[in-house]
């Protein structure tokens, strides 16, 4: 295998879904279950290592490894993932800086150890939604109507939308950290690219959203409105995320790279960045950083949380399975020379911007 190819894709992952068109979900899943052995034999014959199968989940998943290092999650009849993919693809096409910011945010989060649902952190999908919401509320990124999207793609009226930010990606990354550290109303505000403006969880448009305790970070799924993506986030991990946002914001304001992105920084004791020895803080970890809800986590009780008038009664059930965006805004790990050049360029841009007042 080409060494350069491995360098680019190492530590990346890939989400795939297998869909039988025009067949009801229940019927399609029965077909896949019957063809289980054929599917596995075909994958193994192609040299793909299958290391976990979960056929009893609402969205069955086969976890695999390609070429010995690229992790792949293959789901079945995961139709909603296709719609999410189309939405993120449209945002990526509309604004090149947003796509680059999404990659930068994911690289930052993974380097800081705050990304990955198996460890009780947010998934990369959640960080992508956070980047979109930040660009909408702080820089005027247009809000794409979610009802204009289907499995077949966006409607013609939104297909050619274009928008650009005047700021470079390093400045946007700095502002992203500043916004979620300083401006964002943690515990009451909802990250909602569907609405595209700053609103609290008490608004009627969020009456379906599972709160899981109002003091938590709230991230609404754009299509499954009752699904709060904080369902995989442990309390310790949430506190660590807020610490990393503060540390990174202060570093970049001072003209420095966040320590997690600075390869020249001296190694520190990493005990404070690891999950406590007792395991994931408050809940069972999900399957992967991008397929976080294919197994339902335990229900988190929310004492005193009452349904809004006119809204459906909330039951103590786990969130619906993840509708995972497929191969959109994926972080591709760069080769060492590319990584060094990117770090130098980011540091140069931060130094140029450190003496400017960057308005949120």
CSV table of C-alpha atoms in Angstrom, one decimal:
chain,number,residue,atom,x,y,z
A,1,UNK,CA,0.0,0.0,0.0
A,2,UNK,CA,1.1,3.5,-0.8
A,3,UNK,CA,2.6,5.1,2.3
A,4,UNK,CA,1.3,8.5,1.4
A,5,UNK,CA,-2.3,7.1,1.2
A,6,UNK,CA,-1.9,5.6,4.7
A,7,UNK,CA,-0.6,8.9,6.1
A,8,UNK,CA,-3.5,10.9,4.8
A,9,UNK,CA,-6.2,8.4,6.0
A,10,UNK,CA,-4.7,7.2,9.3
A,11,UNK,CA,-7.0,7.9,12.2
A,12,UNK,CA,-9.8,8.8,9.8
A,13,UNK,CA,-13.0,6.8,9.6
A,14,UNK,CA,-15.8,6.1,7.1
A,15,UNK,CA,-19.5,5.7,7.5
A,16,UNK,CA,-21.5,3.8,4.9
A,17,UNK,CA,-25.1,2.8,4.7
A,18,UNK,CA,-26.7,0.0,2.6
A,19,UNK,CA,-30.3,0.9,1.5
A,20,UNK,CA,-32.9,-1.1,-0.4
A,21,UNK,CA,-34.9,1.5,-2.3
A,22,UNK,CA,-38.7,1.7,-2.0
A,23,UNK,CA,-38.8,-0.9,0.8
A,24,UNK,CA,-40.1,-0.3,4.3
A,25,UNK,CA,-37.5,-0.2,7.0
A,26,UNK,CA,-38.8,-3.3,8.9
A,27,UNK,CA,-39.0,-5.4,5.7
A,28,UNK,CA,-35.5,-4.2,4.6
A,29,UNK,CA,-34.0,-5.1,7.9
A,30,UNK,CA,-35.5,-8.6,7.7
A,31,UNK,CA,-33.9,-9.0,4.3
A,32,UNK,CA,-30.5,-7.9,5.6
A,33,UNK,CA,-30.8,-10.3,8.5
A,34,UNK,CA,-31.5,-13.2,6.2
A,35,UNK,CA,-28.5,-12.2,4.0
A,36,UNK,CA,-26.2,-11.7,7.0
A,37,UNK,CA,-23.8,-14.6,6.1
A,38,UNK,CA,-23.7,-13.5,2.4
A,39,UNK,CA,-22.8,-10.0,3.5
A,40,UNK,CA,-20.0,-11.1,5.9
A,41,UNK,CA,-18.6,-13.6,3.4
A,42,UNK,CA,-18.4,-10.9,0.7
A,43,UNK,CA,-16.7,-8.4,3.0
A,44,UNK,CA,-14.1,-11.0,4.2
A,45,UNK,CA,-13.4,-12.1,0.6
A,46,UNK,CA,-12.6,-8.5,-0.2
A,47,UNK,CA,-9.9,-8.5,2.6
A,48,UNK,CA,-12.1,-6.4,5.0
A,49,UNK,CA,-11.8,-7.3,8.7
A,50,UNK,CA,-15.1,-7.5,10.5
A,51,UNK,CA,-14.6,-7.1,14.2
A,52,UNK,CA,-18.1,-6.3,15.5
A,53,UNK,CA,-21.7,-7.1,14.5
A,54,UNK,CA,-24.8,-5.6,16.0
A,55,UNK,CA,-27.8,-6.9,14.2
A,56,UNK,CA,-30.3,-6.4,17.0
A,57,UNK,CA,-30.0,-2.6,17.1
A,58,UNK,CA,-32.7,-0.6,15.6
A,59,UNK,CA,-30.2,0.4,12.9
A,60,UNK,CA,-28.0,-2.7,12.5
A,61,UNK,CA,-24.3,-2.0,12.1
A,62,UNK,CA,-21.2,-4.0,11.1
A,63,UNK,CA,-17.9,-2.5,12.3
A,64,UNK,CA,-15.0,-3.2,10.0
A,65,UNK,CA,-11.4,-2.3,9.3
A,66,UNK,CA,-10.1,-1.7,5.8
A,67,UNK,CA,-6.5,-2.2,4.9
A,68,UNK,CA,-5.7,-2.7,8.6
A,69,UNK,CA,-6.2,0.9,9.7
A,70,UNK,CA,-9.3,2.6,8.2
A,71,UNK,CA,-12.3,2.0,10.5
A,72,UNK,CA,-15.7,1.6,8.6
A,73,UNK,CA,-19.2,1.5,10.1
A,74,UNK,CA,-21.6,-0.1,7.7
A,75,UNK,CA,-25.3,0.5,8.7
A,76,UNK,CA,-28.4,-0.9,7.0
A,77,UNK,CA,-31.5,1.0,5.8
A,78,UNK,CA,-30.3,4.2,7.6
A,79,UNK,CA,-32.3,6.5,5.4
A,80,UNK,CA,-32.2,9.5,7.6
A,81,UNK,CA,-28.4,9.6,7.4
A,82,UNK,CA,-28.7,10.3,3.7
A,83,UNK,CA,-30.8,13.4,4.4
A,84,UNK,CA,-28.3,14.7,6.9
A,85,UNK,CA,-25.5,14.0,4.5
A,86,UNK,CA,-27.3,16.1,1.8
A,87,UNK,CA,-27.7,19.0,4.3
A,88,UNK,CA,-24.1,19.1,5.3
A,89,UNK,CA,-23.0,18.7,1.7
A,90,UNK,CA,-25.1,21.7,0.8
A,91,UNK,CA,-23.6,23.8,3.6
A,92,UNK,CA,-20.1,22.7,2.5
A,93,UNK,CA,-20.8,23.7,-1.1
A,94,UNK,CA,-22.3,27.0,-0.2
A,95,UNK,CA,-19.4,28.2,2.0
A,96,UNK,CA,-15.9,26.9,1.4
A,97,UNK,CA,-14.7,28.4,4.7
A,98,UNK,CA,-17.3,26.4,6.6
A,99,UNK,CA,-16.0,23.2,5.2
A,100,UNK,CA,-12.5,24.1,6.2
A,101,UNK,CA,-13.7,25.2,9.6
A,102,UNK,CA,-15.5,21.9,10.1
A,103,UNK,CA,-12.3,20.0,9.4
A,104,UNK,CA,-10.3,22.4,11.7
A,105,UNK,CA,-12.8,22.0,14.5
A,106,UNK,CA,-12.8,18.2,14.3
A,107,UNK,CA,-9.0,18.1,14.2
A,108,UNK,CA,-8.8,20.4,17.2
A,109,UNK,CA,-11.4,18.4,19.1
A,110,UNK,CA,-9.7,15.1,18.4
A,111,UNK,CA,-6.3,16.5,19.3
A,112,UNK,CA,-7.7,17.8,22.5
A,113,UNK,CA,-9.3,14.5,23.4
A,114,UNK,CA,-12.8,15.8,23.5
A,115,UNK,CA,-14.3,14.1,20.5
A,116,UNK,CA,-15.6,10.5,20.4
A,117,UNK,CA,-18.9,9.1,21.7
A,118,UNK,CA,-17.3,5.8,22.8
A,119,UNK,CA,-15.5,7.8,25.5
A,120,UNK,CA,-18.6,9.8,26.4
A,121,UNK,CA,-17.6,12.9,24.3
A,122,UNK,CA,-19.6,14.5,21.5
A,123,UNK,CA,-19.4,13.0,18.1
A,124,UNK,CA,-17.8,14.7,15.1
A,125,UNK,CA,-21.3,15.2,13.7
A,126,UNK,CA,-22.1,17.3,16.8
A,127,UNK,CA,-19.0,19.4,16.3
A,128,UNK,CA,-20.0,20.0,12.7
A,129,UNK,CA,-23.4,21.3,13.7
A,130,UNK,CA,-21.7,23.5,16.3
A,131,UNK,CA,-19.6,25.0,13.6
A,132,UNK,CA,-22.6,25.6,11.3
A,133,UNK,CA,-24.5,27.3,14.2
A,134,UNK,CA,-21.5,29.5,15.1
A,135,UNK,CA,-21.3,30.7,11.5
A,136,UNK,CA,-25.0,31.4,11.3
A,137,UNK,CA,-25.3,33.3,14.5
A,138,UNK,CA,-22.0,35.2,14.4
A,139,UNK,CA,-21.3,35.7,10.7
A,140,UNK,CA,-24.6,35.6,9.0
A,141,UNK,CA,-24.3,32.2,7.2
A,142,UNK,CA,-27.7,31.7,5.5
A,143,UNK,CA,-29.9,29.0,7.2
A,144,UNK,CA,-30.9,26.3,4.7
A,145,UNK,CA,-34.5,25.1,5.2
A,146,UNK,CA,-34.4,21.5,6.3
A,147,UNK,CA,-37.7,20.8,4.5
A,148,UNK,CA,-35.9,21.4,1.2
A,149,UNK,CA,-33.9,18.2,1.7
A,150,UNK,CA,-34.6,14.5,1.0
A,151,UNK,CA,-32.6,11.4,0.4
A,152,UNK,CA,-32.4,12.4,-3.3
A,153,UNK,CA,-30.7,15.7,-2.5
A,154,UNK,CA,-31.6,19.4,-2.0
A,155,UNK,CA,-34.5,21.1,-3.8
A,156,UNK,CA,-33.6,23.2,-6.8
A,157,UNK,CA,-34.3,26.5,-4.9
A,158,UNK,CA,-31.4,25.9,-2.5
A,159,UNK,CA,-29.0,24.0,-4.7
A,160,UNK,CA,-27.0,27.0,-5.9
A,161,UNK,CA,-26.8,29.1,-2.8
A,162,UNK,CA,-23.4,30.6,-2.3
A,163,UNK,CA,-21.9,32.6,0.6
A,164,UNK,CA,-18.4,33.5,1.7
A,165,UNK,CA,-16.8,34.8,4.9
A,166,UNK,CA,-14.2,37.5,4.7
A,167,UNK,CA,-12.2,36.0,7.6
A,168,UNK,CA,-9.6,33.2,7.2
A,169,UNK,CA,-10.1,29.8,8.9
A,170,UNK,CA,-7.6,30.4,11.7
A,171,UNK,CA,-9.6,33.5,12.8
A,172,UNK,CA,-12.8,31.6,12.6
A,173,UNK,CA,-11.4,28.8,14.7
A,174,UNK,CA,-10.4,31.4,17.3
A,175,UNK,CA,-13.8,32.9,17.3
A,176,UNK,CA,-15.5,29.5,17.5
A,177,UNK,CA,-13.7,28.8,20.8
A,178,UNK,CA,-14.4,32.3,22.1
A,179,UNK,CA,-18.1,32.0,21.2
A,180,UNK,CA,-18.7,28.7,22.9
A,181,UNK,CA,-16.5,29.7,25.9
A,182,UNK,CA,-17.7,33.2,26.5
A,183,UNK,CA,-20.9,34.1,24.5
A,184,UNK,CA,-22.9,30.9,24.2
A,185,UNK,CA,-25.5,30.5,27.0
A,186,UNK,CA,-24.6,27.1,28.2
A,187,UNK,CA,-27.6,25.2,29.6
A,188,UNK,CA,-30.3,27.4,28.1
A,189,UNK,CA,-29.3,28.1,24.5
A,190,UNK,CA,-29.8,25.4,21.8
A,191,UNK,CA,-27.3,24.7,19.0
A,192,UNK,CA,-29.9,24.6,16.2
A,193,UNK,CA,-28.8,24.9,12.5
A,194,UNK,CA,-32.4,24.3,11.7
A,195,UNK,CA,-33.4,27.6,13.2
A,196,UNK,CA,-30.1,29.4,12.6
A,197,UNK,CA,-30.6,32.0,15.3
A,198,UNK,CA,-29.9,32.2,19.0
A,199,UNK,CA,-32.9,30.9,21.0
A,200,UNK,CA,-33.4,29.2,24.4
A,201,UNK,CA,-34.7,25.7,25.1
A,202,UNK,CA,-37.9,27.2,26.5
A,203,UNK,CA,-39.0,28.4,23.0
A,204,UNK,CA,-42.0,26.5,21.6
A,205,UNK,CA,-40.0,25.3,18.6
A,206,UNK,CA,-38.0,23.2,20.9
A,207,UNK,CA,-40.9,21.7,22.8
A,208,UNK,CA,-40.2,18.2,21.4
A,209,UNK,CA,-36.5,18.3,22.3
A,210,UNK,CA,-35.4,16.0,25.1
A,211,UNK,CA,-33.7,18.2,27.6
A,212,UNK,CA,-32.0,15.5,29.8
A,213,UNK,CA,-31.5,18.2,32.4
A,214,UNK,CA,-31.5,21.9,31.5
A,215,UNK,CA,-28.0,22.6,32.7
A,216,UNK,CA,-26.5,20.6,29.9
A,217,UNK,CA,-25.2,21.6,26.4
A,218,UNK,CA,-28.2,21.2,24.0
A,219,UNK,CA,-27.7,20.3,20.3
A,220,UNK,CA,-30.8,19.7,18.2
A,221,UNK,CA,-30.7,17.2,15.4
A,222,UNK,CA,-31.9,19.1,12.3
A,223,UNK,CA,-34.4,16.3,11.3
A,224,UNK,CA,-35.2,14.3,14.4
A,225,UNK,CA,-36.4,17.2,16.5
A,226,UNK,CA,-36.8,15.3,19.7
A,227,UNK,CA,-33.2,14.1,19.6
A,228,UNK,CA,-30.7,16.0,21.7
A,229,UNK,CA,-27.2,15.1,20.7
A,230,UNK,CA,-26.0,15.6,24.3
A,231,UNK,CA,-27.4,12.1,24.9
A,232,UNK,CA,-23.8,10.6,24.6
A,233,UNK,CA,-22.0,13.4,26.6
A,234,UNK,CA,-20.9,12.5,30.1
A,235,UNK,CA,-20.9,15.2,32.7
A,236,UNK,CA,-17.1,15.0,33.3
A,237,UNK,CA,-16.5,15.1,29.6
A,238,UNK,CA,-18.7,18.1,29.2
A,239,UNK,CA,-16.7,19.9,31.9
A,240,UNK,CA,-13.5,19.0,30.1
A,241,UNK,CA,-14.9,20.4,26.8
A,242,UNK,CA,-15.6,23.7,28.5
A,243,UNK,CA,-12.0,23.7,29.9
A,244,UNK,CA,-10.5,23.0,26.5
A,245,UNK,CA,-12.6,25.7,24.8
A,246,UNK,CA,-11.3,28.2,27.4
A,247,UNK,CA,-7.7,27.1,27.2
A,248,UNK,CA,-7.7,27.2,23.4
A,249,UNK,CA,-9.4,30.6,23.2
A,250,UNK,CA,-6.9,32.2,25.6
A,251,UNK,CA,-4.0,30.7,23.7
A,252,UNK,CA,-5.1,32.0,20.4
A,253,UNK,CA,-5.9,35.4,21.7
A,254,UNK,CA,-2.3,35.5,22.9
A,255,UNK,CA,-1.1,34.7,19.5
A,256,UNK,CA,-0.3,31.1,20.2
A,257,UNK,CA,-1.5,27.8,18.9
A,258,UNK,CA,-3.8,25.7,21.2
A,259,UNK,CA,-1.5,23.3,23.0
A,260,UNK,CA,-3.3,20.3,21.5
A,261,UNK,CA,-2.4,21.5,18.0
A,262,UNK,CA,1.2,22.6,18.7
A,263,UNK,CA,3.4,19.6,17.9
A,264,UNK,CA,6.4,21.5,19.3
A,265,UNK,CA,4.9,21.8,22.8
A,266,UNK,CA,6.4,19.7,25.6
A,267,UNK,CA,4.4,16.7,26.6
A,268,UNK,CA,2.4,17.2,29.7
A,269,UNK,CA,0.8,14.8,32.2
A,270,UNK,CA,-2.3,13.8,30.3
A,271,UNK,CA,-4.1,12.3,33.2
A,272,UNK,CA,-6.5,15.3,33.4
A,273,UNK,CA,-7.6,14.8,29.8
A,274,UNK,CA,-8.4,11.1,30.2
A,275,UNK,CA,-11.7,9.6,31.1
A,276,UNK,CA,-11.8,8.7,34.8
A,277,UNK,CA,-10.7,5.2,35.6
A,278,UNK,CA,-14.2,4.2,36.5
A,279,UNK,CA,-15.2,4.5,32.9
A,280,UNK,CA,-17.4,6.8,31.0
A,281,UNK,CA,-18.9,9.2,33.5
A,282,UNK,CA,-22.7,8.9,33.3
A,283,UNK,CA,-23.7,6.6,30.5
A,284,UNK,CA,-22.8,3.6,28.4
A,285,UNK,CA,-20.6,4.7,25.5
A,286,UNK,CA,-22.0,4.5,22.0
A,287,UNK,CA,-20.5,2.6,19.1
A,288,UNK,CA,-18.3,5.2,17.4
A,289,UNK,CA,-17.6,8.9,17.1
A,290,UNK,CA,-19.9,9.2,14.1
A,291,UNK,CA,-22.5,6.5,14.8
A,292,UNK,CA,-23.1,7.5,18.4
A,293,UNK,CA,-26.6,6.2,19.0
A,294,UNK,CA,-26.8,2.9,17.1
A,295,UNK,CA,-27.1,1.4,20.6
A,296,UNK,CA,-29.5,3.2,22.8
A,297,UNK,CA,-27.8,4.7,25.9
A,298,UNK,CA,-29.4,4.4,29.3
A,299,UNK,CA,-32.1,7.0,30.0
A,300,UNK,CA,-31.0,10.0,32.0
A,301,UNK,CA,-33.6,11.1,34.4
A,302,UNK,CA,-34.6,14.8,34.3
A,303,UNK,CA,-36.5,15.5,37.6
A,304,UNK,CA,-38.9,18.3,37.4
A,305,UNK,CA,-38.7,18.7,33.6
A,306,UNK,CA,-42.3,19.1,32.5
A,307,UNK,CA,-43.6,19.2,28.9
A,308,UNK,CA,-44.6,22.5,27.5
A,309,UNK,CA,-48.3,23.2,27.1
A,310,UNK,CA,-49.5,21.6,23.9
A,311,UNK,CA,-46.4,19.5,23.4
A,312,UNK,CA,-46.5,15.7,23.5
A,313,UNK,CA,-45.8,14.1,26.9
A,314,UNK,CA,-42.2,13.1,27.3
A,315,UNK,CA,-41.4,9.5,28.2
A,316,UNK,CA,-38.4,8.2,29.9
A,317,UNK,CA,-37.0,6.5,26.8
A,318,UNK,CA,-33.6,6.6,25.2
A,319,UNK,CA,-33.1,8.8,22.1
A,320,UNK,CA,-33.6,7.4,18.6
A,321,UNK,CA,-30.6,5.8,16.9
A,322,UNK,CA,-28.2,8.1,15.2
A,323,UNK,CA,-28.8,9.2,11.7
A,324,UNK,CA,-25.2,9.6,10.8
A,325,UNK,CA,-24.0,11.9,8.0
A,326,UNK,CA,-22.1,9.8,5.5
A,327,UNK,CA,-18.6,10.9,4.4
A,328,UNK,CA,-19.3,14.6,4.8
A,329,UNK,CA,-16.8,17.1,6.3
A,330,UNK,CA,-14.5,14.2,7.3
A,331,UNK,CA,-11.2,15.0,8.8
A,332,UNK,CA,-8.4,13.6,6.8
A,333,UNK,CA,-5.2,13.3,8.8
A,334,UNK,CA,-2.4,15.0,6.9
A,335,UNK,CA,1.0,13.7,6.2
A,336,UNK,CA,3.7,14.9,8.6
A,337,UNK,CA,5.1,17.6,6.2
A,338,UNK,CA,1.5,18.9,5.5
A,339,UNK,CA,0.7,19.0,9.2
A,340,UNK,CA,3.9,21.0,9.9
A,341,UNK,CA,3.1,23.5,7.2
A,342,UNK,CA,-0.5,23.8,8.3
A,343,UNK,CA,0.6,24.5,11.9
A,344,UNK,CA,3.0,27.1,10.7
A,345,UNK,CA,0.4,28.8,8.6
A,346,UNK,CA,-2.2,28.7,11.4
A,347,UNK,CA,0.3,30.2,13.9
A,348,UNK,CA,1.3,32.9,11.5
A,349,UNK,CA,-2.4,33.9,10.9
A,350,UNK,CA,-3.1,33.9,14.7
A,351,UNK,CA,-0.1,36.1,15.3
A,352,UNK,CA,-1.3,38.6,12.6
A,353,UNK,CA,-4.8,38.6,14.2
A,354,UNK,CA,-3.8,38.6,17.9
A,355,UNK,CA,-3.7,42.4,18.1
A,356,UNK,CA,-7.1,42.9,16.4
A,357,UNK,CA,-10.4,43.0,18.1
A,358,UNK,CA,-12.4,40.2,16.5
A,359,UNK,CA,-16.1,40.9,17.0
A,360,UNK,CA,-18.2,37.9,17.7
